[in-house]
């Protein structure tokens, strides 16, 4: 069981550390990368050796956060926004070496010798507090990383995980030089031609169950290849089914490799998305969770509908 | 020429007024309605008679803002978020009676005896300051109206018109009871089945000009009718063309009545959208503007491309 630390204790621990590897989760998003690179920049500013370890390639749209690599023998492992060892992907074996896990997922799988956890909308809010505690100078580059985390994990301040504190931190980060307009345009308002075609196909694939309370969208490999969509084009497509009027639960099945679907479940207040995904070996938040299912598209869909009805029997009434 | 007032002077003017009609613009959006109903609630709280006059029907998604009608002979006309008399629609004749215009459009068509104008992202930010000046108690209902204005006019804090002040006001309004999650879900995350079909058709209609720097999307009446889309389903569809990678200017032509197109122009930093629309008798902001064109779809599109190239000749190079 991890030892819980407060922000000051975590700051003190990092102040005494050096040669630090910062682990992000696989299929990296703006929050895990924003946390990783903000912390890495801060640690380097303090004269330490630090390096972000991301299990997968960083999508091009996040390239403004990147730093030159530093080559050193790590003496301290820290994870940011990683809710479970298996989310470390190819770095999963490093989970047992993690001395400090920094996370905002309330129902995480415990790992890490020490844990800094607050139920914030974005893990980057925690890093912002941590860097202030460490007396780091938050320059425009660090502010850009942190703002990216805040903005992407809250759907640009749209989701219910946005608090007054999220807004106040966003205001501070803008004043510290975060180029909010550029970041949000990149994250939310830029679509490739391939993405456009992908959305058209995704909308056409939409099917409904339980009297239209459940919407299911499928993105088979064949469609992804036909429109020429890459990893980055997939980002932010998962929320679409849940946005339809009257839908309690929206499910997106995206074929990652032949016969294996990465599933995203988004819900309204009727259904706990994490509970649905837990039944299939996944997890996440109450309104947004995920799992991986290896099956035909028909079987995978059936397994998900079974999981939904097991969690909320009244959806089928 | 209107006399410019500061917030305190505008507050004093309203404090001395009674039997107040508040004019919103036609095709009402969240900002004009948020301003209108926040101000109306505040004036009634101060014991005055006040009524919002909206030239068009209020879309159902804004129904949480509505108030019971009050029937009285108006003695004071005020406009909120109305950039030009013709945007008053069927109430355009009342423009000359407006004693106080409250607006945030820097290049507006002058009208109104007095003018309270600040270049804020949302007119609701002005109303928030005004109500604080008037010592109104900002209850949860007023906060909901104001938050709606802030959120809708800034694309949920996504557009470059969002400032640190916008975020700080959003934080305050949440603390005053604005149900931000519900409002944003209604405004940004709820799509009817008709809207879904409309988006599919709109994406399929997308055409490109000037080496893909200009994207044009058309929504003819026939398509709107085929998918069963109503006024509310059109909302927020205009930004789509500009979101495509590499696009400087996105144009949406929506047929309002046979042969008349309501045109929305969205641009990046290369092009002044207001300048493009001004050439066709319209206006607006630098990044988002509009006009109305009566012509066939082909001719209307040609007129718009001509206007674009007249404003930014280098787009055709």
Coordinates of C-alpha atoms in Angstrom, one line a residue:
Chain A
X1 CA 0.0 0.0 0.0
X2 CA 1.4 3.4 -1.0
X3 CA 2.1 6.0 1.7
X4 CA 0.0 9.1 1.1
X5 CA 1.9 12.3 0.9
X6 CA 0.7 15.9 0.9
X7 CA 2.0 18.4 -1.6
X8 CA 4.7 19.7 0.7
X9 CA 6.0 16.3 1.5
X10 CA 6.0 15.3 -2.2
X11 CA 7.8 18.6 -3.0
X12 CA 10.4 17.9 -0.3
X13 CA 10.9 14.4 -1.7
X14 CA 11.6 15.7 -5.2
X15 CA 13.9 18.4 -3.9
X16 CA 16.1 15.6 -2.5
X17 CA 15.9 13.5 -5.6
X18 CA 18.1 13.5 -8.7
X19 CA 18.5 11.5 -11.9
X20 CA 14.7 11.3 -12.2
X21 CA 12.7 9.3 -14.8
X22 CA 9.1 10.5 -15.1
X23 CA 6.7 7.9 -16.4
X24 CA 3.6 8.9 -18.3
X25 CA 0.8 6.5 -19.3
X26 CA 0.6 4.8 -22.7
X27 CA -1.6 6.3 -25.5
X28 CA -0.5 9.6 -24.0
X29 CA -2.9 12.5 -23.7
X30 CA -2.5 16.2 -22.9
X31 CA -2.7 15.7 -19.2
X32 CA -0.1 13.0 -18.7
X33 CA 2.3 14.7 -21.2
X34 CA 1.6 18.2 -19.7
X35 CA 2.4 16.8 -16.2
X36 CA 5.5 15.0 -17.4
X37 CA 7.1 17.8 -19.3
X38 CA 6.1 20.5 -16.8
X39 CA 7.7 18.5 -14.0
X40 CA 10.8 17.6 -16.2
X41 CA 11.3 21.3 -17.1
X42 CA 11.0 22.3 -13.5
X43 CA 13.5 19.6 -12.2
X44 CA 16.0 20.6 -14.9
X45 CA 15.5 24.3 -13.9
X46 CA 16.5 23.2 -10.3
X47 CA 19.7 21.7 -11.8
X48 CA 18.7 18.1 -11.7
X49 CA 18.8 15.5 -14.4
X50 CA 15.3 14.5 -15.5
X51 CA 13.7 12.7 -18.4
X52 CA 10.2 11.9 -19.5
X53 CA 9.5 8.3 -20.4
X54 CA 6.5 7.9 -22.5
X55 CA 5.6 4.3 -23.5
X56 CA 4.2 5.4 -26.9
X57 CA 5.1 8.0 -29.5
X58 CA 4.0 11.5 -28.6
X59 CA 1.4 12.7 -31.2
X60 CA 2.7 15.6 -33.3
X61 CA 0.2 18.1 -31.9
X62 CA 2.0 17.9 -28.5
X63 CA 5.4 18.6 -30.0
X64 CA 5.6 22.1 -28.4
X65 CA 6.0 20.4 -25.1
X66 CA 9.0 18.2 -26.0
X67 CA 12.5 18.6 -24.5
X68 CA 15.9 17.3 -25.7
X69 CA 16.7 13.9 -24.2
X70 CA 19.1 13.6 -21.3
X71 CA 21.0 10.3 -21.0
X72 CA 21.7 9.2 -17.4
X73 CA 21.3 6.2 -15.1
X74 CA 18.0 6.8 -13.2
X75 CA 18.0 6.9 -9.4
X76 CA 14.4 7.9 -8.9
X77 CA 11.2 6.9 -10.7
X78 CA 8.0 9.0 -10.6
X79 CA 4.7 8.5 -12.4
X80 CA 2.3 11.2 -13.5
X81 CA -1.4 10.6 -14.2
X82 CA -0.9 6.8 -14.3
X83 CA -3.9 5.0 -12.7
X84 CA -2.7 1.5 -12.9
X85 CA 0.6 -0.3 -13.7
X86 CA -0.7 -1.8 -16.9
X87 CA -1.3 1.7 -18.3
X88 CA 2.5 2.1 -18.4
X89 CA 2.4 -0.2 -21.4
X90 CA 5.9 -1.4 -22.3
X91 CA 7.2 0.3 -19.1
X92 CA 4.9 -1.8 -16.9
X93 CA 7.9 -3.6 -15.3
X94 CA 9.1 -0.2 -14.0
X95 CA 5.9 0.2 -11.9
X96 CA 7.5 -1.5 -8.9
X97 CA 10.4 1.0 -8.9
X98 CA 8.1 4.0 -8.7
X99 CA 9.0 6.0 -5.6
X100 CA 6.4 8.8 -6.1
X101 CA 3.1 8.4 -8.0
X102 CA 1.3 11.6 -8.7
X103 CA -2.3 11.0 -9.8
X104 CA -5.9 12.3 -9.8
X105 CA -7.8 9.1 -10.3
X106 CA -9.7 8.4 -7.1
X107 CA -10.2 4.6 -7.9
X108 CA -6.7 3.8 -9.1
X109 CA -4.9 0.5 -8.8
X110 CA -2.5 1.1 -6.0
X111 CA 1.2 1.2 -7.0
X112 CA 4.2 3.4 -6.1
X113 CA 6.0 3.6 -2.7
X114 CA 4.4 7.1 -2.1
X115 CA 1.3 8.7 -3.5
X116 CA 0.3 12.3 -4.1
X117 CA -3.4 12.1 -5.0
X118 CA -6.1 14.7 -5.2
X119 CA -9.5 14.4 -6.9
X120 CA -8.8 17.2 -9.3
X121 CA -10.1 17.5 -12.8
X122 CA -6.6 17.3 -14.2
X123 CA -3.4 15.9 -12.7
X124 CA -1.7 19.0 -14.0
X125 CA -3.5 21.0 -11.3
X126 CA -1.6 18.9 -8.8
X127 CA 1.7 19.5 -10.6
X128 CA 1.0 23.2 -10.6
X129 CA 0.6 23.2 -6.9
X130 CA 3.6 21.0 -6.5
X131 CA 5.8 23.4 -8.6
X132 CA 4.6 26.4 -6.6
X133 CA 5.6 24.5 -3.4
X134 CA 9.0 23.7 -4.9
X135 CA 9.6 27.4 -5.6
X136 CA 10.1 26.7 -9.3
X137 CA 9.8 29.7 -11.7
X138 CA 6.8 28.9 -13.8
X139 CA 7.9 30.2 -17.2
X140 CA 5.8 30.3 -20.3
X141 CA 6.9 26.8 -21.4
X142 CA 5.9 25.2 -18.1
X143 CA 2.7 27.2 -18.1
X144 CA 1.9 25.9 -21.6
X145 CA 2.4 22.3 -20.4
X146 CA 0.2 22.7 -17.4
X147 CA -2.5 24.6 -19.3
X148 CA -2.6 21.8 -21.8
X149 CA -3.3 19.3 -19.0
X150 CA -6.0 21.4 -17.5
X151 CA -7.7 22.1 -20.8
X152 CA -7.5 18.6 -22.3
X153 CA -8.7 16.7 -19.2
X154 CA -11.7 18.9 -18.7
X155 CA -12.8 19.1 -22.3
X156 CA -11.7 22.7 -22.3
X157 CA -13.5 23.5 -19.0
X158 CA -16.7 21.9 -20.3
X159 CA -16.9 18.7 -18.2
X160 CA -18.3 18.5 -14.7
X161 CA -14.8 17.8 -13.4
X162 CA -14.1 21.6 -13.9
X163 CA -14.1 23.5 -10.6
X164 CA -13.7 27.2 -9.8
X165 CA -10.1 26.3 -8.9
X166 CA -9.6 24.9 -12.4
X167 CA -10.7 28.2 -13.9
X168 CA -8.5 30.3 -11.5
X169 CA -5.5 28.2 -12.3
X170 CA -6.2 28.6 -16.1
X171 CA -6.3 32.4 -15.5
X172 CA -3.0 32.3 -13.7
X173 CA -1.4 30.1 -16.4
X174 CA -2.5 32.4 -19.1
X175 CA -0.9 35.3 -17.2
X176 CA 2.2 33.3 -16.8
X177 CA 2.4 33.0 -20.6
X178 CA 0.5 29.9 -21.6
X179 CA -0.6 30.4 -25.2
X180 CA -4.2 29.2 -24.5
X181 CA -5.6 30.2 -27.9
X182 CA -2.9 28.2 -29.8
X183 CA -3.2 25.2 -27.5
X184 CA -6.9 25.0 -27.7
X185 CA -6.9 25.5 -31.4
X186 CA -4.5 22.6 -31.7
X187 CA -6.3 20.4 -29.3
X188 CA -10.0 21.1 -30.1
X189 CA -10.3 23.0 -33.3
X190 CA -8.0 21.3 -35.7
X191 CA -9.1 18.4 -37.8
X192 CA -7.2 16.7 -40.6
X193 CA -9.0 15.9 -43.8
X194 CA -8.6 12.2 -42.7
X195 CA -10.3 13.0 -39.4
X196 CA -13.1 14.7 -41.2
X197 CA -13.7 11.5 -43.2
X198 CA -13.3 9.4 -40.1
X199 CA -16.1 11.4 -38.4
X200 CA -18.4 11.0 -41.3
X201 CA -17.8 7.2 -41.2
X202 CA -18.1 7.1 -37.4
X203 CA -21.4 9.0 -37.5
X204 CA -22.7 6.6 -40.2
X205 CA -21.8 3.6 -38.0
X206 CA -23.8 4.7 -35.0
X207 CA -26.2 2.1 -33.6
X208 CA -28.6 2.3 -30.8
X209 CA -29.7 -0.1 -28.0
X210 CA -32.0 0.0 -25.0
X211 CA -34.6 2.3 -26.5
X212 CA -31.9 4.7 -27.8
X213 CA -30.4 5.1 -24.3
X214 CA -27.1 3.5 -25.5
X215 CA -25.3 4.6 -28.6
X216 CA -22.5 2.5 -30.0
X217 CA -20.0 3.7 -32.6
X218 CA -17.4 1.4 -34.3
X219 CA -14.1 2.3 -36.0
X220 CA -12.8 -0.9 -37.6
X221 CA -9.2 -1.0 -38.8
X222 CA -10.6 -1.2 -42.4
X223 CA -12.3 2.2 -42.0
X224 CA -9.3 3.8 -40.3
X225 CA -7.1 2.6 -43.1
X226 CA -9.5 3.6 -45.9
X227 CA -9.6 7.2 -44.7
X228 CA -5.9 7.3 -43.9
X229 CA -6.4 8.1 -40.2
X230 CA -3.5 7.9 -37.8
X231 CA -3.3 7.9 -34.0
X232 CA -3.8 11.6 -33.7
X233 CA -7.0 11.5 -35.8
X234 CA -8.6 9.3 -33.2
X235 CA -8.2 11.7 -30.4
X236 CA -11.5 13.2 -29.0
X237 CA -13.7 11.0 -31.2
X238 CA -14.8 8.8 -28.2
X239 CA -17.2 11.4 -26.7
X240 CA -19.5 11.5 -29.8
X241 CA -22.0 8.8 -29.0
X242 CA -22.7 10.1 -25.5
X243 CA -23.5 13.5 -26.9
X244 CA -26.7 12.3 -28.6
X245 CA -29.8 13.5 -26.9
X246 CA -31.3 11.0 -24.5
X247 CA -28.2 8.7 -24.5
X248 CA -27.2 7.5 -21.0
X249 CA -24.1 5.6 -22.2
X250 CA -22.0 6.1 -25.3
X251 CA -19.6 3.4 -26.4
X252 CA -16.8 3.7 -28.9
X253 CA -15.1 0.6 -30.2
X254 CA -11.9 1.3 -32.0
X255 CA -10.0 -1.6 -33.5
X256 CA -6.3 -1.2 -32.5
X257 CA -5.0 -4.4 -34.0
X258 CA -7.0 -7.1 -35.8
X259 CA -9.7 -8.3 -33.5
X260 CA -8.7 -6.2 -30.5
X261 CA -10.9 -3.2 -29.6
X262 CA -9.9 -0.3 -27.4
X263 CA -13.2 0.6 -25.9
X264 CA -14.2 4.0 -24.5
X265 CA -17.3 4.3 -22.4
X266 CA -18.8 7.8 -21.6
X267 CA -21.9 8.2 -19.5
X268 CA -24.3 10.7 -18.0
X269 CA -25.3 10.6 -14.3
X270 CA -27.4 7.4 -14.8
X271 CA -24.4 5.1 -15.1
X272 CA -20.9 4.6 -13.6
X273 CA -18.6 4.2 -16.6
X274 CA -15.8 2.9 -14.4
X275 CA -18.1 0.1 -13.1
X276 CA -19.0 -0.9 -16.7
X277 CA -15.4 -1.1 -17.7
X278 CA -14.3 -2.8 -14.5
X279 CA -16.5 -5.8 -15.6
X280 CA -14.3 -6.1 -18.7
X281 CA -11.0 -5.6 -16.9
X282 CA -10.8 -1.8 -17.4
X283 CA -11.3 1.2 -15.3
X284 CA -11.3 5.0 -15.2
X285 CA -13.6 7.8 -13.9
X286 CA -17.4 7.8 -13.2
X287 CA -18.3 9.6 -16.5
X288 CA -15.4 8.3 -18.7
X289 CA -13.7 5.0 -18.6
X290 CA -12.1 2.4 -20.9
X291 CA -11.2 -1.2 -21.4
X292 CA -9.8 -3.5 -24.1
X293 CA -11.8 -6.3 -25.6
X294 CA -10.5 -9.0 -27.9
X295 CA -13.4 -10.4 -29.9
X296 CA -15.3 -9.9 -33.1
X297 CA -17.0 -6.5 -33.3
X298 CA -20.4 -8.2 -32.8
X299 CA -19.2 -10.1 -29.7
X300 CA -17.4 -7.1 -28.3
X301 CA -20.5 -5.0 -28.6
X302 CA -22.6 -7.8 -27.0
X303 CA -20.1 -8.0 -24.0
X304 CA -20.4 -4.3 -23.5
X305 CA -24.2 -4.2 -23.6
X306 CA -24.2 -7.1 -21.1
X307 CA -21.8 -5.1 -18.8
X308 CA -24.0 -2.0 -19.1
X309 CA -27.2 -3.9 -18.2
X310 CA -25.4 -5.6 -15.3
X311 CA -24.4 -2.3 -13.9
X312 CA -27.7 -0.5 -14.6
X313 CA -30.5 -3.0 -15.1
X314 CA -33.1 -0.3 -15.5
X315 CA -31.6 0.8 -18.8
X316 CA -33.3 -2.2 -20.4
X317 CA -36.7 -1.4 -18.9
Chain B
X1 CA -23.3 59.3 -32.3
X2 CA -23.9 57.5 -29.0
X3 CA -22.5 58.9 -25.8
X4 CA -20.0 56.5 -24.2
X5 CA -20.7 55.6 -20.6
X6 CA -18.6 53.8 -18.1
X7 CA -20.1 50.9 -16.0
X8 CA -20.9 53.2 -13.1
X9 CA -22.8 55.7 -15.2
X10 CA -24.7 52.9 -17.0
X11 CA -25.6 51.4 -13.6
X12 CA -26.8 54.8 -12.4
X13 CA -28.9 55.3 -15.5
X14 CA -30.6 51.9 -15.0
X15 CA -31.1 52.6 -11.3
X16 CA -33.1 55.6 -12.3
X17 CA -35.1 53.8 -15.0
X18 CA -38.3 51.8 -14.8
X19 CA -40.7 50.0 -17.2
X20 CA -37.7 48.7 -19.1
X21 CA -37.7 46.7 -22.4
X22 CA -34.5 44.8 -23.0
X23 CA -33.8 44.0 -26.7
X24 CA -31.8 41.0 -27.7
X25 CA -30.6 40.3 -31.3
X26 CA -32.5 38.1 -33.7
X27 CA -31.4 34.4 -34.1
X28 CA -30.7 34.6 -30.4
X29 CA -27.6 33.0 -28.9
X30 CA -26.5 32.2 -25.3
X31 CA -24.8 35.6 -24.9
X32 CA -27.6 37.9 -25.9
X33 CA -30.2 35.8 -24.0
X34 CA -27.9 35.4 -21.0
X35 CA -27.4 39.2 -20.9
X36 CA -31.1 39.9 -21.4
X37 CA -32.5 37.5 -18.8
X38 CA -29.7 38.3 -16.2
X39 CA -30.4 42.0 -16.5
X40 CA -34.2 41.4 -16.5
X41 CA -34.0 39.3 -13.3
X42 CA -31.8 41.9 -11.7
X43 CA -34.1 44.8 -12.5
X44 CA -37.1 42.9 -11.2
X45 CA -35.1 42.1 -8.1
X46 CA -34.8 45.9 -7.6
X47 CA -38.6 46.3 -7.8
X48 CA -38.7 47.5 -11.4
X49 CA -40.9 46.3 -14.3
X50 CA -38.7 44.7 -16.9
X51 CA -39.2 42.5 -19.9
X52 CA -36.9 40.8 -22.5
X53 CA -37.9 41.4 -26.1
X54 CA -36.4 38.7 -28.4
X55 CA -37.2 39.1 -32.1
X56 CA -37.2 35.3 -32.7
X57 CA -38.4 32.3 -30.7
X58 CA -36.0 31.3 -27.9
X59 CA -34.5 27.8 -28.7
X60 CA -35.7 25.1 -26.2
X61 CA -32.2 24.5 -24.8
X62 CA -32.2 28.1 -23.3
X63 CA -35.6 27.5 -21.5
X64 CA -33.9 27.5 -18.1
X65 CA -33.3 31.2 -18.5
X66 CA -36.9 32.2 -19.3
X67 CA -39.1 34.4 -17.0
X68 CA -42.8 35.0 -16.9
X69 CA -43.9 37.9 -19.1
X70 CA -44.7 41.3 -17.6
X71 CA -47.2 43.5 -19.4
X72 CA -46.5 47.2 -19.2
X73 CA -46.1 50.3 -21.3
X74 CA -42.3 50.6 -21.8
X75 CA -40.6 53.9 -20.7
X76 CA -36.9 52.8 -21.3
X77 CA -35.3 50.7 -24.1
X78 CA -32.0 49.0 -23.6
X79 CA -30.2 46.6 -26.0
X80 CA -27.8 43.9 -25.1
X81 CA -25.2 42.3 -27.4
X82 CA -26.8 44.0 -30.5
X83 CA -24.1 45.2 -32.9
X84 CA -26.4 46.8 -35.5
X85 CA -30.1 47.9 -35.7
X86 CA -30.8 45.4 -38.4
X87 CA -29.9 42.6 -36.1
X88 CA -33.0 43.5 -34.1
X89 CA -35.0 41.8 -36.8
X90 CA -38.7 42.6 -36.5
X91 CA -37.9 45.0 -33.7
X92 CA -35.5 47.1 -35.9
X93 CA -37.9 50.1 -35.7
X94 CA -37.2 50.2 -31.9
X95 CA -33.5 50.9 -32.5
X96 CA -34.1 54.6 -32.5
X97 CA -35.8 54.4 -29.1
X98 CA -32.8 52.7 -27.4
X99 CA -31.5 54.8 -24.5
X100 CA -28.8 52.4 -23.5
X101 CA -26.9 50.0 -25.7
X102 CA -24.7 47.4 -23.9
X103 CA -22.4 45.7 -26.3
X104 CA -18.9 44.1 -26.8
X105 CA -18.6 44.4 -30.6
X106 CA -15.8 46.8 -31.2
X107 CA -16.8 47.6 -34.8
X108 CA -20.5 47.9 -34.3
X109 CA -23.0 50.1 -36.3
X110 CA -23.6 53.0 -34.0
X111 CA -27.1 53.2 -32.5
X112 CA -28.5 54.0 -29.0
X113 CA -28.4 57.3 -27.2
X114 CA -25.9 56.0 -24.8
X115 CA -23.4 53.1 -25.1
X116 CA -21.6 50.9 -22.6
X117 CA -19.0 49.1 -24.7
X118 CA -16.0 47.0 -23.7
X119 CA -14.0 44.6 -25.9
X120 CA -14.8 41.6 -23.8
X121 CA -15.1 38.0 -25.0
X122 CA -18.8 38.0 -24.0
X123 CA -21.3 40.8 -23.4
X124 CA -22.3 38.9 -20.3
X125 CA -19.0 39.9 -18.7
X126 CA -20.2 43.5 -19.0
X127 CA -23.5 42.7 -17.5
X128 CA -21.8 40.9 -14.6
X129 CA -19.8 44.0 -13.8
X130 CA -22.9 46.2 -14.2
X131 CA -24.9 44.1 -11.8
X132 CA -22.1 44.2 -9.2
X133 CA -22.1 48.0 -9.6
X134 CA -25.8 48.1 -9.1
X135 CA -25.5 46.1 -5.9
X136 CA -27.8 43.4 -7.2
X137 CA -27.7 40.0 -5.4
X138 CA -26.4 37.6 -8.0
X139 CA -28.4 34.5 -7.2
X140 CA -28.0 31.1 -8.9
X141 CA -30.5 32.0 -11.7
X142 CA -28.7 35.2 -12.6
X143 CA -25.3 33.4 -12.4
X144 CA -26.7 30.7 -14.7
X145 CA -27.7 33.3 -17.3
X146 CA -24.3 35.1 -17.1
X147 CA -22.3 31.9 -17.2
X148 CA -24.2 30.9 -20.3
X149 CA -23.2 34.1 -22.0
X150 CA -19.5 33.6 -21.1
X151 CA -19.4 30.0 -22.0
X152 CA -21.3 30.2 -25.4
X153 CA -19.5 33.3 -26.7
X154 CA -16.0 32.0 -26.0
X155 CA -16.7 28.4 -27.3
X156 CA -16.5 27.2 -23.7
X157 CA -13.3 29.2 -23.0
X158 CA -11.7 27.8 -26.1
X159 CA -11.5 30.8 -28.4
X160 CA -8.8 33.5 -28.3
X161 CA -11.4 36.0 -27.0
X162 CA -11.1 34.2 -23.6
X163 CA -9.0 36.2 -21.1
X164 CA -7.9 35.5 -17.6
X165 CA -10.8 37.7 -16.5
X166 CA -13.2 35.4 -18.3
X167 CA -11.9 32.5 -16.4
X168 CA -12.0 34.3 -13.1
X169 CA -15.6 35.4 -13.7
X170 CA -16.5 31.8 -14.6
X171 CA -15.0 30.7 -11.3
X172 CA -17.1 33.3 -9.4
X173 CA -20.3 32.4 -11.3
X174 CA -19.8 28.8 -10.5
X175 CA -19.4 29.7 -6.8
X176 CA -22.6 31.8 -7.0
X177 CA -24.5 28.7 -8.1
X178 CA -24.3 28.6 -12.0
X179 CA -24.8 24.9 -12.9
X180 CA -21.8 24.9 -15.3
X181 CA -21.9 21.2 -16.0
X182 CA -25.6 21.2 -17.0
X183 CA -25.2 24.3 -19.1
X184 CA -22.2 23.1 -21.0
X185 CA -23.7 19.7 -21.6
X186 CA -26.8 21.4 -23.0
X187 CA -24.8 23.9 -25.1
X188 CA -21.9 21.8 -26.3
X189 CA -22.5 18.2 -25.7
X190 CA -26.0 17.5 -26.7
X191 CA -26.9 16.6 -30.2
X192 CA -30.3 15.6 -31.5
X193 CA -30.5 12.6 -33.9
X194 CA -31.4 15.2 -36.6
X195 CA -28.3 17.2 -35.8
X196 CA -26.2 14.1 -36.1
X197 CA -27.6 13.5 -39.6
X198 CA -27.1 17.2 -40.4
X199 CA -23.5 17.0 -39.5
X200 CA -23.0 14.0 -41.7
X201 CA -24.6 15.8 -44.6
X202 CA -22.6 19.0 -43.9
X203 CA -19.3 17.1 -43.8
X204 CA -20.2 15.5 -47.1
X205 CA -20.9 18.9 -48.7
X206 CA -17.5 20.3 -47.8
X207 CA -15.7 21.9 -50.8
X208 CA -12.3 23.5 -50.9
X209 CA -10.9 26.6 -52.7
X210 CA -7.5 28.4 -52.9
X211 CA -5.4 25.3 -52.5
X212 CA -7.5 24.1 -49.5
X213 CA -7.0 27.4 -47.6
X214 CA -10.8 28.0 -47.9
X215 CA -13.4 25.4 -46.9
X216 CA -17.1 26.0 -47.8
X217 CA -20.0 24.0 -46.3
X218 CA -23.5 24.3 -47.5
X219 CA -26.8 23.5 -45.8
X220 CA -29.6 23.9 -48.4
X221 CA -33.2 23.9 -47.2
X222 CA -33.7 20.5 -48.9
X223 CA -31.1 18.9 -46.6
X224 CA -32.4 20.6 -43.5
X225 CA -35.8 19.3 -44.2
X226 CA -34.7 15.8 -45.2
X227 CA -33.0 15.3 -41.8
X228 CA -35.8 17.1 -39.9
X229 CA -33.4 19.7 -38.5
X230 CA -34.8 22.8 -36.7
X231 CA -33.3 26.1 -35.7
X232 CA -31.6 24.6 -32.6
X233 CA -29.9 21.9 -34.6
X234 CA -28.1 24.5 -36.7
X235 CA -26.4 26.0 -33.6
X236 CA -22.6 25.6 -33.4
X237 CA -22.3 24.0 -36.9
X238 CA -20.8 27.1 -38.5
X239 CA -17.2 26.6 -37.0
X240 CA -16.7 23.2 -38.7
X241 CA -15.1 24.3 -42.0
X242 CA -12.5 26.5 -40.3
X243 CA -11.4 23.6 -38.0
X244 CA -9.9 21.7 -40.9
X245 CA -6.1 21.7 -40.9
X246 CA -4.6 24.4 -43.1
X247 CA -7.8 26.3 -43.6
X248 CA -7.5 30.1 -43.2
X249 CA -11.2 30.8 -43.8
X250 CA -14.2 28.6 -43.3
X251 CA -17.6 29.5 -44.8
X252 CA -20.9 28.1 -43.9
X253 CA -23.9 28.9 -46.1
X254 CA -27.2 28.0 -44.6
X255 CA -30.4 28.5 -46.6
X256 CA -32.9 30.3 -44.4
X257 CA -35.6 30.7 -47.0
X258 CA -35.6 29.7 -50.6
X259 CA -32.6 31.4 -52.3
X260 CA -31.5 33.4 -49.2
X261 CA -28.4 32.2 -47.4
X262 CA -27.3 33.1 -43.9
X263 CA -23.5 33.1 -44.2
X264 CA -21.1 32.5 -41.4
X265 CA -17.4 33.3 -41.9
X266 CA -14.7 32.0 -39.5
X267 CA -11.1 32.8 -39.9
X268 CA -7.6 32.2 -38.5
X269 CA -5.2 35.1 -38.0
X270 CA -4.6 35.4 -41.8
X271 CA -8.0 37.0 -42.5
X272 CA -10.3 39.5 -41.0
X273 CA -13.7 37.8 -41.1
X274 CA -15.6 41.1 -40.4
X275 CA -13.9 42.7 -43.4
X276 CA -15.0 39.8 -45.7
X277 CA -18.6 40.1 -44.5
X278 CA -18.6 43.9 -44.6
X279 CA -18.1 43.6 -48.4
X280 CA -21.5 41.8 -48.5
X281 CA -23.3 44.1 -46.1
X282 CA -22.6 42.1 -42.9
X283 CA -20.2 42.4 -40.0
X284 CA -19.0 40.9 -36.8
X285 CA -15.7 40.1 -35.1
X286 CA -12.2 39.6 -36.6
X287 CA -12.3 35.8 -36.3
X288 CA -16.1 35.3 -36.7
X289 CA -18.6 37.3 -38.7
X290 CA -21.7 37.0 -40.8
X291 CA -23.8 38.3 -43.6
X292 CA -26.9 37.4 -45.7
X293 CA -26.7 36.7 -49.4
X294 CA -29.7 36.3 -51.7
X295 CA -28.5 34.3 -54.7
X296 CA -28.2 30.7 -56.0
X297 CA -25.9 28.6 -53.9
X298 CA -23.3 28.7 -56.7
X299 CA -23.5 32.5 -57.0
X300 CA -23.5 33.1 -53.3
X301 CA -20.4 30.9 -53.0
X302 CA -18.7 32.9 -55.8
X303 CA -19.5 36.2 -54.2
X304 CA -18.0 35.0 -50.9
X305 CA -14.8 33.7 -52.6
X306 CA -14.6 37.1 -54.4
X307 CA -14.9 38.9 -51.1
X308 CA -12.2 36.7 -49.5
X309 CA -9.8 37.3 -52.3
X310 CA -10.5 41.1 -52.2
X311 CA -9.6 41.2 -48.5
X312 CA -6.6 38.8 -48.7
X313 CA -5.3 38.6 -52.2
X314 CA -2.4 36.3 -51.1
X315 CA -4.8 33.5 -50.4
X316 CA -5.1 32.9 -54.1
X317 CA -1.3 32.8 -54.7

